[in-house]
Short mmCIF file of C-alpha atoms and ligand atoms in Angstrom, two decimals:
data_model
loop_
_atom_site.label_atom_id
_atom_site.label_comp_id
_atom_site.label_asym_id
_atom_site.label_seq_id
_atom_site.Cartn_x
_atom_site.Cartn_y
_atom_site.Cartn_z
CA UNK X 275 285.70 176.56 12.50
CA UNK X 276 283.41 173.71 11.59
CA UNK X 277 279.63 173.42 11.32
CA UNK X 278 278.36 169.93 11.91
CA UNK X 279 275.27 170.50 9.79
CA UNK X 280 274.08 169.05 6.51
CA UNK X 281 275.22 171.31 3.62
CA UNK X 282 277.94 172.82 5.83
CA UNK X 283 279.90 169.78 7.00
CA UNK X 284 281.96 169.44 3.81
CA UNK X 285 284.14 172.42 4.69
CA UNK X 286 286.43 173.60 7.47
CA UNK X 287 287.10 177.32 7.81
CA UNK X 288 290.83 177.69 8.42
CA UNK X 289 290.76 181.44 8.84
CA UNK X 290 287.48 182.52 10.53
CA UNK X 291 288.21 186.30 10.36
CA UNK X 292 287.74 185.90 6.60
CA UNK X 293 284.02 185.44 7.28
CA UNK X 294 283.91 188.83 8.98
CA UNK X 295 285.69 190.41 6.03
CA UNK X 296 283.22 188.82 3.63
CA UNK X 297 280.31 190.05 5.76
CA UNK X 298 281.67 193.56 5.28
CA UNK X 299 280.99 193.23 1.56
CA UNK X 300 277.29 193.84 2.21
CA UNK X 301 276.87 194.59 5.93
CA UNK X 302 278.61 197.90 6.10
CA UNK X 303 277.99 201.55 6.67
CA UNK X 304 277.41 203.76 3.65
CA UNK X 305 280.75 205.50 4.27
CA UNK X 306 282.51 202.19 3.46
CA UNK X 307 280.58 201.45 0.29
CA UNK X 308 282.69 200.81 -2.83
CA UNK X 309 283.13 203.69 -5.26
CA UNK X 310 281.70 202.22 -8.43
CA UNK X 311 278.06 203.01 -9.14
CA UNK X 312 276.95 199.45 -9.95
CA UNK X 313 277.94 198.15 -6.52
CA UNK X 314 276.68 201.25 -4.74
CA UNK X 315 273.31 200.69 -6.40
CA UNK X 316 273.26 197.08 -5.21
CA UNK X 317 273.84 198.19 -1.62
CA UNK X 318 271.36 201.06 -1.94
CA UNK X 319 268.63 198.69 -3.17
CA UNK X 320 269.44 196.24 -0.38
CA UNK X 321 269.21 198.78 2.47
CA UNK X 322 266.02 200.12 0.91
CA UNK X 323 264.18 196.86 0.32
CA UNK X 324 265.89 194.39 2.65
CA UNK X 325 266.58 191.98 -0.17
CA UNK X 326 269.65 191.10 -2.20
CA UNK X 327 269.77 189.01 -5.36
CA UNK X 328 272.28 186.21 -5.39
CA UNK X 329 273.81 187.55 -8.62
CA UNK X 330 274.32 190.93 -6.90
CA UNK X 331 276.01 189.30 -3.94
CA UNK X 332 278.36 187.56 -6.36
CA UNK X 333 279.01 190.92 -8.05
CA UNK X 334 280.05 192.39 -4.69
CA UNK X 335 282.37 189.44 -4.12
CA UNK X 336 284.17 190.06 -7.41
CA UNK X 337 285.94 192.99 -5.78
CA UNK X 338 289.66 192.52 -5.32
CA UNK X 339 289.52 192.32 -1.50
CA UNK X 340 286.96 189.51 -1.45
CA UNK X 341 288.23 187.50 -4.42
CA UNK X 342 291.08 186.03 -2.35
CA UNK X 343 288.68 184.65 0.25
CA UNK X 344 286.32 183.21 -2.33
CA UNK X 345 288.38 181.93 -5.24
CA UNK X 346 285.90 179.38 -6.61
CA UNK X 347 282.14 178.97 -6.82
CA UNK X 348 282.18 176.14 -4.24
CA UNK X 349 283.50 178.54 -1.59
CA UNK X 350 280.86 181.11 -2.45
CA UNK X 351 278.00 178.62 -2.19
CA UNK X 352 279.38 177.41 1.14
CA UNK X 353 279.70 180.92 2.58
CA UNK X 354 276.14 181.70 1.48
CA UNK X 355 274.97 178.58 3.34
CA UNK X 356 276.91 179.66 6.45
CA UNK X 357 275.23 183.09 6.37
CA UNK X 358 271.84 181.41 5.94
CA UNK X 359 272.63 179.13 8.88
CA UNK X 360 273.48 182.20 10.99
CA UNK X 361 270.28 183.98 9.84
CA UNK X 362 272.28 186.84 8.32
CA UNK X 363 270.80 185.89 4.95
CA UNK X 364 267.25 184.57 5.00
CA UNK X 365 265.82 182.32 2.33
CA UNK X 366 262.35 183.84 2.02
CA UNK X 367 259.30 181.69 2.47
CA UNK X 368 257.10 181.88 -0.62
CA UNK X 369 253.35 181.74 -0.94
CA UNK X 370 252.69 178.08 -1.57
CA UNK X 371 250.25 178.75 -4.42
CA UNK X 372 252.86 180.57 -6.48
CA UNK X 373 254.35 178.46 -9.22
CA UNK X 374 257.76 180.16 -9.23
CA UNK X 375 258.99 178.44 -6.10
CA UNK X 376 262.59 179.07 -7.14
CA UNK X 377 263.91 182.08 -5.25
CA UNK X 378 266.97 183.92 -6.53
CA UNK X 379 267.27 186.40 -3.69
CA UNK X 380 267.78 186.55 0.07
CA UNK X 381 266.39 188.82 2.74
CA UNK X 382 268.92 190.70 4.86
CA UNK X 383 266.99 191.93 7.93
CA UNK X 384 269.98 193.53 9.63
CA UNK X 385 270.65 196.00 6.81
CA UNK X 386 267.16 197.49 6.54
CA UNK X 387 267.11 201.10 7.69
CA UNK X 388 263.43 202.05 7.34
CA UNK X 389 261.27 202.03 10.45
CA UNK X 390 257.90 200.33 10.25
CA UNK X 391 255.18 202.93 9.54
CA UNK X 392 252.77 202.93 12.49
CA UNK X 393 249.86 204.27 10.43
CA UNK X 394 248.26 200.80 10.43
CA UNK X 395 247.16 201.56 14.02
CA UNK X 396 244.92 204.30 12.63
CA UNK X 397 243.36 202.13 9.93
CA UNK X 398 239.63 201.90 10.15
CA UNK X 399 238.43 199.22 12.59
CA UNK X 400 242.00 198.03 13.16
CA UNK X 401 241.29 197.36 16.85
CA UNK X 402 238.14 195.37 16.11
CA UNK X 403 240.01 193.19 13.60
CA UNK X 404 243.16 192.56 15.61
CA UNK X 405 244.46 190.38 18.43
CA UNK X 406 247.70 191.25 20.13
CA UNK X 407 250.42 189.23 21.77
CA UNK X 408 253.35 190.65 23.70
CA UNK X 409 256.56 188.92 24.79
CA UNK X 410 258.18 190.79 27.62
CA UNK X 411 261.80 190.02 28.28
CA UNK X 412 262.58 189.86 31.99
CA UNK X 413 265.60 191.83 33.14
CA UNK X 414 267.57 192.76 30.04
CA UNK X 415 266.67 194.56 26.83
CA UNK X 416 266.69 192.87 23.46
CA UNK X 417 270.05 193.30 21.69
CA UNK X 418 269.72 194.35 18.06
CA UNK X 419 271.54 191.19 16.92
CA UNK X 420 268.81 189.14 18.55
CA UNK X 421 266.06 191.19 16.97
CA UNK X 422 267.52 190.70 13.46
CA UNK X 423 267.86 186.98 14.07
CA UNK X 424 264.27 186.77 15.28
CA UNK X 425 262.92 188.72 12.29
CA UNK X 426 265.06 186.53 10.02
CA UNK X 427 263.81 183.31 11.59
CA UNK X 428 260.18 184.46 11.41
CA UNK X 429 260.49 185.45 7.75
CA UNK X 430 261.74 182.01 6.86
CA UNK X 431 258.59 180.49 8.43
CA UNK X 432 255.88 182.79 7.00
CA UNK X 433 256.00 184.68 3.71
CA UNK X 434 256.69 188.40 4.04
CA UNK X 435 253.90 190.56 2.64
CA UNK X 436 254.88 192.54 -0.43
CA UNK X 437 253.69 195.88 -1.70
CA UNK X 438 254.71 196.81 -5.27
CA UNK X 439 257.20 193.89 -5.15
CA UNK X 440 258.89 195.46 -2.14
CA UNK X 441 258.92 193.15 0.92
CA UNK X 442 257.34 194.76 4.00
CA UNK X 443 260.50 194.22 5.99
CA UNK X 444 261.63 197.02 8.30
CA UNK X 445 264.20 197.74 10.95
CA UNK X 446 263.40 195.16 13.68
CA UNK X 447 259.91 194.56 12.30
CA UNK X 448 258.03 192.87 9.49
CA UNK X 449 254.56 192.24 8.09
CA UNK X 450 253.86 188.56 7.39
CA UNK X 451 251.19 186.78 5.47
CA UNK X 452 249.23 183.96 7.08
CA UNK X 453 246.53 183.40 4.47
CA UNK X 454 244.49 185.51 2.07
CA UNK X 455 242.55 187.12 4.95
CA UNK X 456 244.99 187.16 7.82
CA UNK X 457 248.31 188.91 8.32
CA UNK X 458 250.49 189.63 11.29
CA UNK X 459 253.03 192.24 12.28
CA UNK X 460 255.96 191.62 14.51
CA UNK X 461 257.68 194.63 16.06
CA UNK X 462 260.73 194.29 18.30
CA UNK X 463 261.11 197.08 20.82
CA UNK X 464 263.49 197.64 23.69
CA UNK X 465 262.38 194.92 26.10
CA UNK X 466 259.41 193.45 24.26
CA UNK X 467 258.22 191.85 21.08
CA UNK X 468 254.76 193.01 19.97
CA UNK X 469 252.64 190.92 17.61
CA UNK X 470 249.43 192.12 15.93
CA UNK X 471 247.34 189.45 14.21
CA UNK X 472 244.80 191.10 11.91
CA UNK X 473 241.89 189.71 9.90
CA UNK X 474 240.44 191.57 6.91
CA UNK X 475 236.94 191.73 8.37
CA UNK X 476 236.82 190.99 12.10
CA UNK X 477 238.80 189.37 14.89
CA UNK X 478 235.85 187.01 15.40
CA UNK X 479 236.78 185.51 12.03
CA UNK X 480 240.35 184.67 13.09
CA UNK X 481 240.81 180.93 13.11
CA UNK X 482 241.65 179.73 16.66
CA UNK X 483 244.07 177.20 15.21
CA UNK X 484 245.91 179.91 13.27
CA UNK X 485 246.26 182.21 16.29
CA UNK X 486 247.36 179.42 18.62
CA UNK X 487 249.83 177.92 16.19
CA UNK X 488 251.37 181.34 15.48
CA UNK X 489 251.78 181.87 19.22
CA UNK X 490 253.37 178.45 19.77
CA UNK X 491 255.65 178.82 16.77
CA UNK X 492 256.74 182.35 17.74
CA UNK X 493 257.34 181.29 21.33
CA UNK X 494 259.59 178.41 20.35
CA UNK X 495 261.37 180.56 17.74
CA UNK X 496 261.99 183.30 20.28
CA UNK X 497 263.24 180.77 22.83
CA UNK X 498 265.58 179.22 20.26
CA UNK X 499 266.92 182.66 19.30
CA UNK X 500 267.42 183.57 22.97
CA UNK X 501 269.23 180.31 23.59
CA UNK X 502 271.47 180.89 20.57
CA UNK X 503 272.22 184.41 21.75
CA UNK X 504 272.98 183.41 25.35
CA UNK X 505 275.27 180.60 24.25
CA UNK X 506 277.08 182.90 21.82
CA UNK X 507 277.88 185.36 24.62
CA UNK X 508 279.26 182.44 26.63
CA UNK X 509 276.36 181.70 28.96
CA UNK X 510 275.33 178.10 29.16
CA UNK X 511 271.57 177.91 29.22
CA UNK X 512 271.30 174.32 28.18
CA UNK X 513 270.11 173.45 31.67
CA UNK X 514 268.32 176.66 32.56
CA UNK X 515 264.81 177.11 31.27
CA UNK X 516 264.85 179.93 28.73
CA UNK X 517 261.07 180.32 29.01
CA UNK X 518 261.61 181.79 32.49
CA UNK X 519 263.21 184.80 30.82
CA UNK X 520 260.02 185.57 28.90
CA UNK X 521 256.58 186.66 29.99
CA UNK X 522 253.86 186.05 27.42
CA UNK X 523 250.86 188.37 27.45
CA UNK X 524 247.73 187.94 25.33
CA UNK X 525 244.92 190.30 24.44
CA UNK X 526 243.44 192.77 22.01
CA UNK X 527 244.05 196.39 20.99
CA UNK X 528 242.79 199.40 22.96
CA UNK X 529 243.30 202.81 21.41
CA UNK X 530 246.65 202.55 19.67
CA UNK X 531 248.30 200.01 21.97
CA UNK X 532 248.19 196.33 22.78
CA UNK X 533 245.85 195.67 25.72
CA UNK X 534 247.19 192.45 27.20
CA UNK X 535 247.35 190.32 30.34
CA UNK X 536 249.77 187.54 31.31
CA UNK X 537 248.56 184.10 30.20
CA UNK X 538 247.99 182.90 33.77
CA UNK X 539 245.64 185.83 34.41
CA UNK X 540 243.91 185.38 31.05
CA UNK X 541 242.95 181.85 32.05
CA UNK X 542 241.61 182.89 35.46
CA UNK X 543 238.94 185.44 34.64
CA UNK X 544 236.26 185.36 31.96
CA UNK X 545 236.01 189.17 31.98
CA UNK X 546 238.41 191.91 32.82
CA UNK X 547 238.33 195.72 32.90
CA UNK X 548 241.51 197.27 31.53
CA UNK X 549 243.22 200.57 32.39
CA UNK X 550 241.25 202.41 29.71
CA UNK X 551 237.97 201.25 31.28
CA UNK X 552 237.02 198.77 28.56
CA UNK X 553 235.56 195.42 29.59
CA UNK X 554 237.24 192.59 27.65
CA UNK X 555 235.89 189.06 27.59
CA UNK X 556 238.51 186.33 27.69
CA UNK X 557 237.15 184.86 24.47
CA UNK X 558 239.48 186.68 22.10
CA UNK X 559 242.68 186.63 24.10
CA UNK X 560 242.34 182.88 24.65
CA UNK X 561 242.37 182.39 20.88
CA UNK X 562 246.16 182.61 21.25
CA UNK X 563 246.17 179.37 23.24
CA UNK X 564 245.25 175.90 22.12
CA UNK X 565 241.85 174.43 22.99
CA UNK X 566 242.73 172.61 26.15
CA UNK X 567 243.06 175.98 27.85
CA UNK X 568 240.31 177.79 25.98
CA UNK X 569 237.67 175.35 27.20
CA UNK X 570 238.16 176.46 30.80
CA UNK X 571 235.90 179.44 30.20
ZN1 ZN I 683 241.68 197.39 26.95
#
């Protein structure tokens, strides 16, 4: 096994199943946790917060059954880089204005058990401060491996919001920070990915460039993740257009749900009455798209 990537191309893995064994050191069910309290606490903290300190990972690897696979520090650093490459471990994006840019921990989206609390939908004026974006996967549902990889990829692009130094990272969802006034939530469900972009005061204050660049960045990230997934299950989509597998819908929030229309429809009409009887102008939903399209209306 060989990764032709900078930082990974110095090593060849002679025995790939070793990687799976090493993964089991931290991606494992509670019934397989080690007996000693120190390591149990490491795993407990990780499944609770979604983050693991590098020193704790190294502590897990000191166990007899992993020591053989990782005899020297060079091997450990390499394996960490492989896991980062595969989005199992995510190097968190930091707020740029923070001086401590050195990060000594990784996010591990696939081990987080907690579901995202949906109480934000009931927050005062949430609907009037929020735009929504929905990716609907044609045909198949989203495998959990894909959802972890997507959440991992997204959290290495935008910083994860923190509350009491706990990252707001949940099972198949996360809250991310755009700037001091704007945040967005990404929630992966069965066949769709829901995104809520929320401003502190009003959706009218959301910068069009921010909304459109988030949409473009998420779309290309999701396409890259889909491509990776399809190729890893043996389907060659190098020629096929992955974007055909996705429908992108843009809109606002009505009641407690996204109120969205496909992009093509959003561009056609300047007003539209939704199922709940509300008239929406196209102004807000077109914020998700760059100017060339917005000017149509
Ligand atoms: Zn509506």
